[in-house]
PDB file of C-alpha atoms in Angstrom:
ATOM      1  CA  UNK R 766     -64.777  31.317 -51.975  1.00  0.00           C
ATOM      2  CA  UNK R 767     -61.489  33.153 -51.459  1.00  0.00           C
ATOM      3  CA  UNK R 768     -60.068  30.071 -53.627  1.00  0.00           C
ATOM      4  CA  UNK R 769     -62.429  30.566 -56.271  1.00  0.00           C
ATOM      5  CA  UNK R 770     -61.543  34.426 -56.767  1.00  0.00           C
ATOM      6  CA  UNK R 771     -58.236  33.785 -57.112  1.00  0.00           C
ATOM      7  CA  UNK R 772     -58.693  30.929 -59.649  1.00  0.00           C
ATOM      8  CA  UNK R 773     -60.790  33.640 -61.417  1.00  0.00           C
ATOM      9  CA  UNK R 774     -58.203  36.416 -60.750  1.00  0.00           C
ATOM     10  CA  UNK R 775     -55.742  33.885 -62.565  1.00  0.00           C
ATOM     11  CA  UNK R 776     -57.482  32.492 -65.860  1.00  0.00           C
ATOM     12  CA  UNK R 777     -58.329  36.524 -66.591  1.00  0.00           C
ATOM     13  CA  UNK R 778     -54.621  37.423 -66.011  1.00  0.00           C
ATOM     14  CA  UNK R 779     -53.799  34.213 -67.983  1.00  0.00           C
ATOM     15  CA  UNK R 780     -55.564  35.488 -70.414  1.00  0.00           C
ATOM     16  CA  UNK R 781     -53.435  38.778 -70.755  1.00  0.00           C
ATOM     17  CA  UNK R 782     -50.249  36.488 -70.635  1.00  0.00           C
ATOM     18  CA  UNK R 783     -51.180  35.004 -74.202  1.00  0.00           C
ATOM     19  CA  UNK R 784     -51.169  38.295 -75.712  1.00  0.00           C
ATOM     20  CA  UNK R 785     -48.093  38.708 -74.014  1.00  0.00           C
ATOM     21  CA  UNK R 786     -46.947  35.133 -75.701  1.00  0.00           C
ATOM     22  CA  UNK R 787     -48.112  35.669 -79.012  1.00  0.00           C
ATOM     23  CA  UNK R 788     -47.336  39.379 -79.381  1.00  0.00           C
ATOM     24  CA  UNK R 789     -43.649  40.405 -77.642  1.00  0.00           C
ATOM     25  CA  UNK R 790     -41.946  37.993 -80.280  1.00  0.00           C
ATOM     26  CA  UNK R 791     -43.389  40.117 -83.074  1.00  0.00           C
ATOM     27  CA  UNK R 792     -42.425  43.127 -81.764  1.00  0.00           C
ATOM     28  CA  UNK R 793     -46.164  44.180 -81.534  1.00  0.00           C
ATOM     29  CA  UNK R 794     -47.954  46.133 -78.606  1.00  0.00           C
ATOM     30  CA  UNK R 795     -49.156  44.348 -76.023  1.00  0.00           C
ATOM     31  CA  UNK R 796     -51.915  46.738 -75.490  1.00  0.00           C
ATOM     32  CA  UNK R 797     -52.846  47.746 -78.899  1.00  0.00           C
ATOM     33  CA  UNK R 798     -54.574  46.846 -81.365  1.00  0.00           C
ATOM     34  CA  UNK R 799     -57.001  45.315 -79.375  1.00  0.00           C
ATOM     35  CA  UNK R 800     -57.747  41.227 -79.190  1.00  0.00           C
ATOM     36  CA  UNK R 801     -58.339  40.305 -82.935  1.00  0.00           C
ATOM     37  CA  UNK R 802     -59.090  37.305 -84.585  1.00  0.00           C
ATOM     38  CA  UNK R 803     -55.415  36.398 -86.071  1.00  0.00           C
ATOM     39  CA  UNK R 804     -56.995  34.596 -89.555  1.00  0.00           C
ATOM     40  CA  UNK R 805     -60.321  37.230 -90.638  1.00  0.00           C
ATOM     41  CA  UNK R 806     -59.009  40.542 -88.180  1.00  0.00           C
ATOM     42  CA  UNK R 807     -62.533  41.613 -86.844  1.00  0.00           C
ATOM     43  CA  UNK R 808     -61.812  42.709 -83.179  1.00  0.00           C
ATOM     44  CA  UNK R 809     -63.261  39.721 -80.772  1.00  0.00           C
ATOM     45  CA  UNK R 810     -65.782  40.833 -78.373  1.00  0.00           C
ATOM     46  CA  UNK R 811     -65.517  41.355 -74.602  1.00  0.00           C
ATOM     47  CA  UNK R 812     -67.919  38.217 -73.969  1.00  0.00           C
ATOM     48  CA  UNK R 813     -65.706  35.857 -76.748  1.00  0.00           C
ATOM     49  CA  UNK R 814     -62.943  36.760 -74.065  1.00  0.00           C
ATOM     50  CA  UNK R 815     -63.948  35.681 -70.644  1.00  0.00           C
ATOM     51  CA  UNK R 816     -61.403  33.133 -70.230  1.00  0.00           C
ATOM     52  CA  UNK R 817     -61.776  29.330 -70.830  1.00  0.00           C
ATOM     53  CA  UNK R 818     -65.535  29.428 -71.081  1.00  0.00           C
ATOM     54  CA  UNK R 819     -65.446  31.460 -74.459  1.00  0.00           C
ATOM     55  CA  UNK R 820     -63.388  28.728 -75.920  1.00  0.00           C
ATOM     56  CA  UNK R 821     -65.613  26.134 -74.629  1.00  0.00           C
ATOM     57  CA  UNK R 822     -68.694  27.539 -75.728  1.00  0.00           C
ATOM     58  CA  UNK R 823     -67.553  28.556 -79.622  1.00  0.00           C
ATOM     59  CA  UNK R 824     -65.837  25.574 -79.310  1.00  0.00           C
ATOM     60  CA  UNK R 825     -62.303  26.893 -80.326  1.00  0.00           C
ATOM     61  CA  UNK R 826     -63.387  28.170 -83.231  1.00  0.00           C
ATOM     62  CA  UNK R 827     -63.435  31.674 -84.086  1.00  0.00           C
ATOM     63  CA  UNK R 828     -66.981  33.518 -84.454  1.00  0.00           C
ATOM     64  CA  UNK R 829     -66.845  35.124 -87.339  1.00  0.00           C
ATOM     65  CA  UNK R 830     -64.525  32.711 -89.866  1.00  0.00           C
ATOM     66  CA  UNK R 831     -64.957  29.995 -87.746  1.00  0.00           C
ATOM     67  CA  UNK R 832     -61.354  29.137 -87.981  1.00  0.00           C
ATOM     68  CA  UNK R 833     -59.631  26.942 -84.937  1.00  0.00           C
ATOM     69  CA  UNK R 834     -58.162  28.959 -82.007  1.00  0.00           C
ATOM     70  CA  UNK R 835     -55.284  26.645 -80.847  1.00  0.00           C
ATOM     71  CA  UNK R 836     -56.466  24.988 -77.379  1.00  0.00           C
ATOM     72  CA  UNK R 837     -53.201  26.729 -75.829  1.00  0.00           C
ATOM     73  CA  UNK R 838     -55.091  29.249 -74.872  1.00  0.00           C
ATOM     74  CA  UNK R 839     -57.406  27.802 -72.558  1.00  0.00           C
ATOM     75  CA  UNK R 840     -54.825  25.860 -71.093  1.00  0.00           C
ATOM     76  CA  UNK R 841     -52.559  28.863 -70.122  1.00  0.00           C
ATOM     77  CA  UNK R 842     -55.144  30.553 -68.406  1.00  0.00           C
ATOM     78  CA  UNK R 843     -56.142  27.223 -66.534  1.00  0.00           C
ATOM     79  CA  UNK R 844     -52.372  26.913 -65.476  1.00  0.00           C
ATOM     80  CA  UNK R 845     -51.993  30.243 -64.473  1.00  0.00           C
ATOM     81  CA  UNK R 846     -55.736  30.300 -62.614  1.00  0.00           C
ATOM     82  CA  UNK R 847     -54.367  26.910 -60.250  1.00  0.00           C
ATOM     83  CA  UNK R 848     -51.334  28.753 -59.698  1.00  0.00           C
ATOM     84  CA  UNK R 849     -52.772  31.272 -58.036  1.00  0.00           C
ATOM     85  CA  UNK R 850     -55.302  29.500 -56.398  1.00  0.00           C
ATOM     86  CA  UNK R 851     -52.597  26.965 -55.123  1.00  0.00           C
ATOM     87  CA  UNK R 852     -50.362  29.943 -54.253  1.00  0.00           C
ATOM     88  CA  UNK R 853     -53.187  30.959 -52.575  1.00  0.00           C
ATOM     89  CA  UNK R 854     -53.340  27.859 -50.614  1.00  0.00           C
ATOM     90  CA  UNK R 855     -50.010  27.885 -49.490  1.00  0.00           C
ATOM     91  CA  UNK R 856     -49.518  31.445 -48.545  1.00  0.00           C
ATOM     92  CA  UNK R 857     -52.832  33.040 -47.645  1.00  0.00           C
ATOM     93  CA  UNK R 858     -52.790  36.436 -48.947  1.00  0.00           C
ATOM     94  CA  UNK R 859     -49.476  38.528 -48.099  1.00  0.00           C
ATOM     95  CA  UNK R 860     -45.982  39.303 -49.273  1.00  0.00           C
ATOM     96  CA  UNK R 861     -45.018  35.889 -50.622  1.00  0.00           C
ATOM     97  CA  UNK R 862     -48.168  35.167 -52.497  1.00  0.00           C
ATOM     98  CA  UNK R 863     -47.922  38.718 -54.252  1.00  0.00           C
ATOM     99  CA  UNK R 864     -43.721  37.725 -54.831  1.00  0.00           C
ATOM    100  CA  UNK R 865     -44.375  33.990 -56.294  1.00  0.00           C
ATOM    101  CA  UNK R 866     -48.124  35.032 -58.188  1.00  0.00           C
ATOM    102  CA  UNK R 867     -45.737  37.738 -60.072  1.00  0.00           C
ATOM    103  CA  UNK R 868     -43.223  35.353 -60.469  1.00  0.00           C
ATOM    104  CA  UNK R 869     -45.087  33.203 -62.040  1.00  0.00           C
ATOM    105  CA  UNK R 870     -46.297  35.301 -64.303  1.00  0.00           C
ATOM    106  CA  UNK R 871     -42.951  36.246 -65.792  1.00  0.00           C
ATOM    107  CA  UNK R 872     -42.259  32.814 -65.903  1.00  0.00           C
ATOM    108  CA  UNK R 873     -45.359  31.597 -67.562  1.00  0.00           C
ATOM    109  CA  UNK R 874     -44.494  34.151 -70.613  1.00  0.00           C
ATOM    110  CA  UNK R 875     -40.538  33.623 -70.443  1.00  0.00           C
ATOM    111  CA  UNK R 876     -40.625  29.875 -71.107  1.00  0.00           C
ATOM    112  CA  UNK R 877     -43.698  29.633 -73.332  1.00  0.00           C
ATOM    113  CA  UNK R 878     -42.080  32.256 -75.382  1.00  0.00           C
ATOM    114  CA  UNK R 879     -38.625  30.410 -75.205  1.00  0.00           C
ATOM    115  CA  UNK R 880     -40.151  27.479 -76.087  1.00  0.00           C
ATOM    116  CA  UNK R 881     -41.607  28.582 -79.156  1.00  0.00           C
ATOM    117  CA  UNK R 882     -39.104  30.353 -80.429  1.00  0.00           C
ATOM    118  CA  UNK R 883     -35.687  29.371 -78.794  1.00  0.00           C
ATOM    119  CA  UNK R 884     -35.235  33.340 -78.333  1.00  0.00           C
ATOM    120  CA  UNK R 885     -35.547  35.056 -74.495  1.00  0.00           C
ATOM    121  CA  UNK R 886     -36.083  38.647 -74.605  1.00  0.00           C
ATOM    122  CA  UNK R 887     -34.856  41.329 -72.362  1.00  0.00           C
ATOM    123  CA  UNK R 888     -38.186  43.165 -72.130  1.00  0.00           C
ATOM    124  CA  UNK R 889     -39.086  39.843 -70.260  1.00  0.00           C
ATOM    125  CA  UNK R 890     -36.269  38.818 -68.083  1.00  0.00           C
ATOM    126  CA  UNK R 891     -35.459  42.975 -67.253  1.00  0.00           C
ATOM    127  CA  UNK R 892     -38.823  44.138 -66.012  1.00  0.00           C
ATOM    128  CA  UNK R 893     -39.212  40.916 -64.029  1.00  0.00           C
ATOM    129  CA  UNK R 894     -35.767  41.569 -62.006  1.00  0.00           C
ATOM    130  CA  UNK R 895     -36.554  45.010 -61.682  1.00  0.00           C
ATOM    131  CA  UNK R 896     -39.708  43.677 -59.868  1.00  0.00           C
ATOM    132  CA  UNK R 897     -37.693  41.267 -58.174  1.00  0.00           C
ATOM    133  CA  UNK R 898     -35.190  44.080 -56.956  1.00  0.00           C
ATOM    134  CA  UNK R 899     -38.392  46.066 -55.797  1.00  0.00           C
ATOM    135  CA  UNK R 900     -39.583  43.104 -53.759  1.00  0.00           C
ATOM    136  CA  UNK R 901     -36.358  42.245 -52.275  1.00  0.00           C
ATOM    137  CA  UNK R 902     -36.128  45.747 -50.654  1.00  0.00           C
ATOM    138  CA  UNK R 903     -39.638  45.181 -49.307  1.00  0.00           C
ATOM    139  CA  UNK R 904     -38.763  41.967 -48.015  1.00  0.00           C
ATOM    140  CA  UNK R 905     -35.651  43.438 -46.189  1.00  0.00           C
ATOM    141  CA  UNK R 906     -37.862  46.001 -45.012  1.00  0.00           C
ATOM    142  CA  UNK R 907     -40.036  43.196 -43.225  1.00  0.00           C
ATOM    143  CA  UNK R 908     -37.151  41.602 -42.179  1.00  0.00           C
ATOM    144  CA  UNK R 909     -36.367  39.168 -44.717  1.00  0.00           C
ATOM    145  CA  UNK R 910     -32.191  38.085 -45.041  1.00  0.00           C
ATOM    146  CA  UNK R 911     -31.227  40.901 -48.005  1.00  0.00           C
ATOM    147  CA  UNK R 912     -27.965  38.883 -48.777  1.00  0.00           C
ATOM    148  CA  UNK R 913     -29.448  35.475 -49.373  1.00  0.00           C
ATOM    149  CA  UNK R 914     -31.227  36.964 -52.688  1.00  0.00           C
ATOM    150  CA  UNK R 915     -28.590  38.575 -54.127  1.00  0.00           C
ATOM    151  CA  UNK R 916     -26.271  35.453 -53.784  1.00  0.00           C
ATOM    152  CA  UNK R 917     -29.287  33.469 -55.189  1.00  0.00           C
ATOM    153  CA  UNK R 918     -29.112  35.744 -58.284  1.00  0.00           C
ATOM    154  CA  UNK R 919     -25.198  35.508 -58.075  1.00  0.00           C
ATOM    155  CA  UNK R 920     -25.454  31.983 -57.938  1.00  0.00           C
ATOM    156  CA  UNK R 921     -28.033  31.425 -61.123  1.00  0.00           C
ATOM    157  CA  UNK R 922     -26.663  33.597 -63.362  1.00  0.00           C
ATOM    158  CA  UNK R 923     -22.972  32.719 -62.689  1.00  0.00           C
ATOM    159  CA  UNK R 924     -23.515  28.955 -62.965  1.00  0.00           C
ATOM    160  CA  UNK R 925     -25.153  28.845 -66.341  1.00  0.00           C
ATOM    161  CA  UNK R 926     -22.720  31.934 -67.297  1.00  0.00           C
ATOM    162  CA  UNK R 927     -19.634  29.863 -66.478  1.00  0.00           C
ATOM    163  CA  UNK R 928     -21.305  26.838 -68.734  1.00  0.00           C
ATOM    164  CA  UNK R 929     -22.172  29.034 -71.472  1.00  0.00           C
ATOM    165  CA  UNK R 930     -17.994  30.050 -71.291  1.00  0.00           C
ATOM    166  CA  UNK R 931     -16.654  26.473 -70.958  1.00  0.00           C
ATOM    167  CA  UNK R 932     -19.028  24.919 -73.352  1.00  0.00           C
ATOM    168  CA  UNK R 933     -21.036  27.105 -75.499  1.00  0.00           C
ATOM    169  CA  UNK R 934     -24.159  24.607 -74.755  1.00  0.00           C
ATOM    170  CA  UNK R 935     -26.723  27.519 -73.160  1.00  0.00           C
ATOM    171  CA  UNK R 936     -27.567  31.246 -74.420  1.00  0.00           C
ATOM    172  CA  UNK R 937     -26.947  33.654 -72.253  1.00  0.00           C
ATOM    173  CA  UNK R 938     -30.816  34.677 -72.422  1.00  0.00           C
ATOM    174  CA  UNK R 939     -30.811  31.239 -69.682  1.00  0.00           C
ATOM    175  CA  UNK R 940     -28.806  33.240 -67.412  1.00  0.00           C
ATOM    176  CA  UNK R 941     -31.066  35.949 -67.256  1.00  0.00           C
ATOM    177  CA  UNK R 942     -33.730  34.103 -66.146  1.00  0.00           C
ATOM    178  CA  UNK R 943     -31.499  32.108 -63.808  1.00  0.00           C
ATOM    179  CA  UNK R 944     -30.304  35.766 -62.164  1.00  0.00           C
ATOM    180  CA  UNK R 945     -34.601  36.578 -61.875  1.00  0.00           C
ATOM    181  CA  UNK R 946     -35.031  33.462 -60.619  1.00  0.00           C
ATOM    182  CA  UNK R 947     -32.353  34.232 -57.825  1.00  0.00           C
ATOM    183  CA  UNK R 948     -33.514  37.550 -57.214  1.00  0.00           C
ATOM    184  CA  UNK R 949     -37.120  36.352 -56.132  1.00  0.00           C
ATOM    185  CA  UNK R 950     -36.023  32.523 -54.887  1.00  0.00           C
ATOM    186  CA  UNK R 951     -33.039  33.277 -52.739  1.00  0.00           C
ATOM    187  CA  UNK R 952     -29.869  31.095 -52.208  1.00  0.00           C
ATOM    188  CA  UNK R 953     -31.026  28.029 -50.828  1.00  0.00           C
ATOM    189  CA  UNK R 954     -34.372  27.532 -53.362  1.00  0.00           C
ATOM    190  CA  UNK R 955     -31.919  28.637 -56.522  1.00  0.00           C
ATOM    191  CA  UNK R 956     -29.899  25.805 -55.706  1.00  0.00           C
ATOM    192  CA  UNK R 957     -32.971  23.746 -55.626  1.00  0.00           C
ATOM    193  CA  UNK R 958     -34.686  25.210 -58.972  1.00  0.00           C
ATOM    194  CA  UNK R 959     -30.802  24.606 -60.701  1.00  0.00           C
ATOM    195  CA  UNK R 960     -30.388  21.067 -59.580  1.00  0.00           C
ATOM    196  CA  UNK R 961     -34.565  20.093 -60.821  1.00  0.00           C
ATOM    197  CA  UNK R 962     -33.933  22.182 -63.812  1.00  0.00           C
ATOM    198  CA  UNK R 963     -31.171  20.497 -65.087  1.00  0.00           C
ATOM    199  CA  UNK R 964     -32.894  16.633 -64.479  1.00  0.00           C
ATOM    200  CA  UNK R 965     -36.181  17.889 -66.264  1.00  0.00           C
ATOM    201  CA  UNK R 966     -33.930  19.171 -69.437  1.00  0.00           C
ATOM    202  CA  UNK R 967     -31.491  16.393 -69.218  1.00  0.00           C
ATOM    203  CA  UNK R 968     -34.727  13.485 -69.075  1.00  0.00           C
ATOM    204  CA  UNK R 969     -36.380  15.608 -71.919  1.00  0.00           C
ATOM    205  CA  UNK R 970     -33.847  16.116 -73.787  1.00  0.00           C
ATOM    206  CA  UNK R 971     -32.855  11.745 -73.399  1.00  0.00           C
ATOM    207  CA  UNK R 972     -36.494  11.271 -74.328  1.00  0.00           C
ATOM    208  CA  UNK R 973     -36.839  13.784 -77.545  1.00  0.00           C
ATOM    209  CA  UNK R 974     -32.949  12.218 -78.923  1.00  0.00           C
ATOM    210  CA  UNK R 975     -34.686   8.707 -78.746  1.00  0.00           C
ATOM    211  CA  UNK R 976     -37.587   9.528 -80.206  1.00  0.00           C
ATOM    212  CA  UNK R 977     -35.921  10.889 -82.667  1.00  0.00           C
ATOM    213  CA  UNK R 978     -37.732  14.487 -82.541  1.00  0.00           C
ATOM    214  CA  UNK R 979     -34.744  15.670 -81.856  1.00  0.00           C
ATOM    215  CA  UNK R 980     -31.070  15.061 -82.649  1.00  0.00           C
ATOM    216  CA  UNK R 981     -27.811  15.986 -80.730  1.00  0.00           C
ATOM    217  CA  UNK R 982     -26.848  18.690 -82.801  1.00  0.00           C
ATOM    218  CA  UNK R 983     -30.924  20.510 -82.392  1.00  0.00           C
ATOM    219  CA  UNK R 984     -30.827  23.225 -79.880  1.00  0.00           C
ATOM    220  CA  UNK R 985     -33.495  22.168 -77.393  1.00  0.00           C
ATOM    221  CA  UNK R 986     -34.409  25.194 -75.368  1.00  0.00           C
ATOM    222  CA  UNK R 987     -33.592  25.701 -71.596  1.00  0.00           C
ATOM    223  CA  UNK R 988     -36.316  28.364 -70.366  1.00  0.00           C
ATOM    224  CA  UNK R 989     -39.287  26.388 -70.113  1.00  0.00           C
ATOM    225  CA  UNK R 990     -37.651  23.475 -67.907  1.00  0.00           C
ATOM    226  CA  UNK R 991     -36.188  26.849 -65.422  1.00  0.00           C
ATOM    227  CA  UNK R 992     -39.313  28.038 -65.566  1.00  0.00           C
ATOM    228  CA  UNK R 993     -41.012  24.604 -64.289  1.00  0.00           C
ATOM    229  CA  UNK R 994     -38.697  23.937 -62.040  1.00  0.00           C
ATOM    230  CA  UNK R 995     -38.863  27.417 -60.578  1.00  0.00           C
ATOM    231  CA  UNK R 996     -42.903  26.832 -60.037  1.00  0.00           C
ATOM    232  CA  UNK R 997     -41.969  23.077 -58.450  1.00  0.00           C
ATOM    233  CA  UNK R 998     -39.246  25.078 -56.217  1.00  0.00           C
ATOM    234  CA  UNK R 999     -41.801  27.532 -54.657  1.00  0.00           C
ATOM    235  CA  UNK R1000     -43.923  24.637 -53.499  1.00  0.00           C
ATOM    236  CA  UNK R1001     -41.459  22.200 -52.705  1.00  0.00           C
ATOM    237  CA  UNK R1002     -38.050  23.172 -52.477  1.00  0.00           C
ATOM    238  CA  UNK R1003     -37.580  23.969 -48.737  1.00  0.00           C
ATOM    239  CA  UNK R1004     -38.561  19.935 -48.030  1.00  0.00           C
ATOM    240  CA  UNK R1005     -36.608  18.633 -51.405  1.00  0.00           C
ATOM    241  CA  UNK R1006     -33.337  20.774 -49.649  1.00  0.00           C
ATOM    242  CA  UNK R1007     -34.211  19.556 -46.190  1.00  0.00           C
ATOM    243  CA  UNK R1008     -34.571  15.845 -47.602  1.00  0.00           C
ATOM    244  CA  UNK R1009     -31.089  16.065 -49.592  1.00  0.00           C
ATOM    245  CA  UNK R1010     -29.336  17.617 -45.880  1.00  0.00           C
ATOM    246  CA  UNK R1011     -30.941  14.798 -44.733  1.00  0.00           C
ATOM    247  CA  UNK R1012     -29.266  12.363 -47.229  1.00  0.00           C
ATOM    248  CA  UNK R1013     -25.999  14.013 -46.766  1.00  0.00           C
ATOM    249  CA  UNK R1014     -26.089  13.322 -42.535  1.00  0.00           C
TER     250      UNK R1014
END
């Protein structure tokens, strides 16, 4: 049941990351105007918006002009609902499920936003290191290493910093998130979340140049394969750095 609530808890705060999505690039209020259909304007009602079943039962289309509502939305709030729930699952309710779950959420707007359009926004990567800051002084409070996370934000954002100055091939909008990701991942699980980050963009990026979707010259965008990896890292990255020690001995 507890599993349940927090799948629900997700897909409804999901929900509230489209509007973050769709409105922060246009420079529009998150909170106001209220939800809206984007192609006839009448304001969609507060039972069109429960989340995932409204789009199944108008069937993606809009109620009023019937025009398609693009099945991204569903999806986000399903990814964002199993987050949590898995979250849930793997830290019971506490300090590191409310860390990661807020996490996450940054993330989940940060890299959909990058990957639409190429552009990461300080109003995004600033709020969600402020939070980080916040819940590094709680975790030092409770006993948690204080050090490890700044180093871990030391170490992001001064790694893709120092590529951005030898080669000009990242924006510097990748090392803010790489200095939030620290902040909330610590030392060890940066390195972790750097090292899958970079094989996720580098396989992409192979696969999009040889489909030809993409040429060499096309800036492909960084965020969303940070963001991924970051997610991967908070489930797996104390066994993926325990397995490469391993290699290493």
């Amino acid at each position: 049941m507890m599993g349940i609530a927090f799948f629900i808890l997700g897909t409804i705060i999901g929900s509230f990351l489209n509007v973050c999505i769709y409105r922060i690039p246009k420079e529009e209020s998150i909170t106001f105007p209220p939800s809206h259909c984007m192609n006839c304007g009448n304001q969609i009602k507060w039972y069109d918006l429960i989340p995932v079943l409204s789009y199944v039962f108008l069937r993606g289309k809009c109620r009023f002009c019937k025009e398609k509502v693009s099945i991204r939305y569903p999806i986000i709030e399903l990814i964002t609902g199993v987050v949590f729930t898995t979250l849930y699952i793997e830290y019971g309710i506490g300090f590191n499920f409310s860390k990661y779950a807020l996490f996450s959420c940054f993330l989940i707007v940060i890299g959909m936003i990058d990957f639409d359009t190429t552009d990461v926004y300080l109003m995004t990567t600033l709020p969600g290191i402020i939070c980080g800051v916040i819940f590094l002084i709680i975790g030092w409070r409770l006993g948690c290493e204080f050090s490890a996370y700044l180093f871990g934000a030391l170490l992001g954002g001064g790694i893709i910093s120092l590529i951005i100055l030898l080669t000009g091939g990242m924006g510097w909008g990748d090392a803010e998130i790489c200095v939030l990701c620290g902040i909330f991942l610590g030392l060890k699980l940066t390195a972790v979340m750097l090292f899958i980050s970079f094989i996720l963009g580098g396989v992409v990026g192979i696969l999009l140049i040889i489909t030809k979707k993409k040429s060499r010259k096309d800036y492909i965008p960084f965020g969303p394969y940070l963001a991924v990896a970051s997610i991967m890292t908070m489930y797996f990255g104390n066994e993926i750095f325990n397995w490469y020690l391993a290699t290493l001995l």
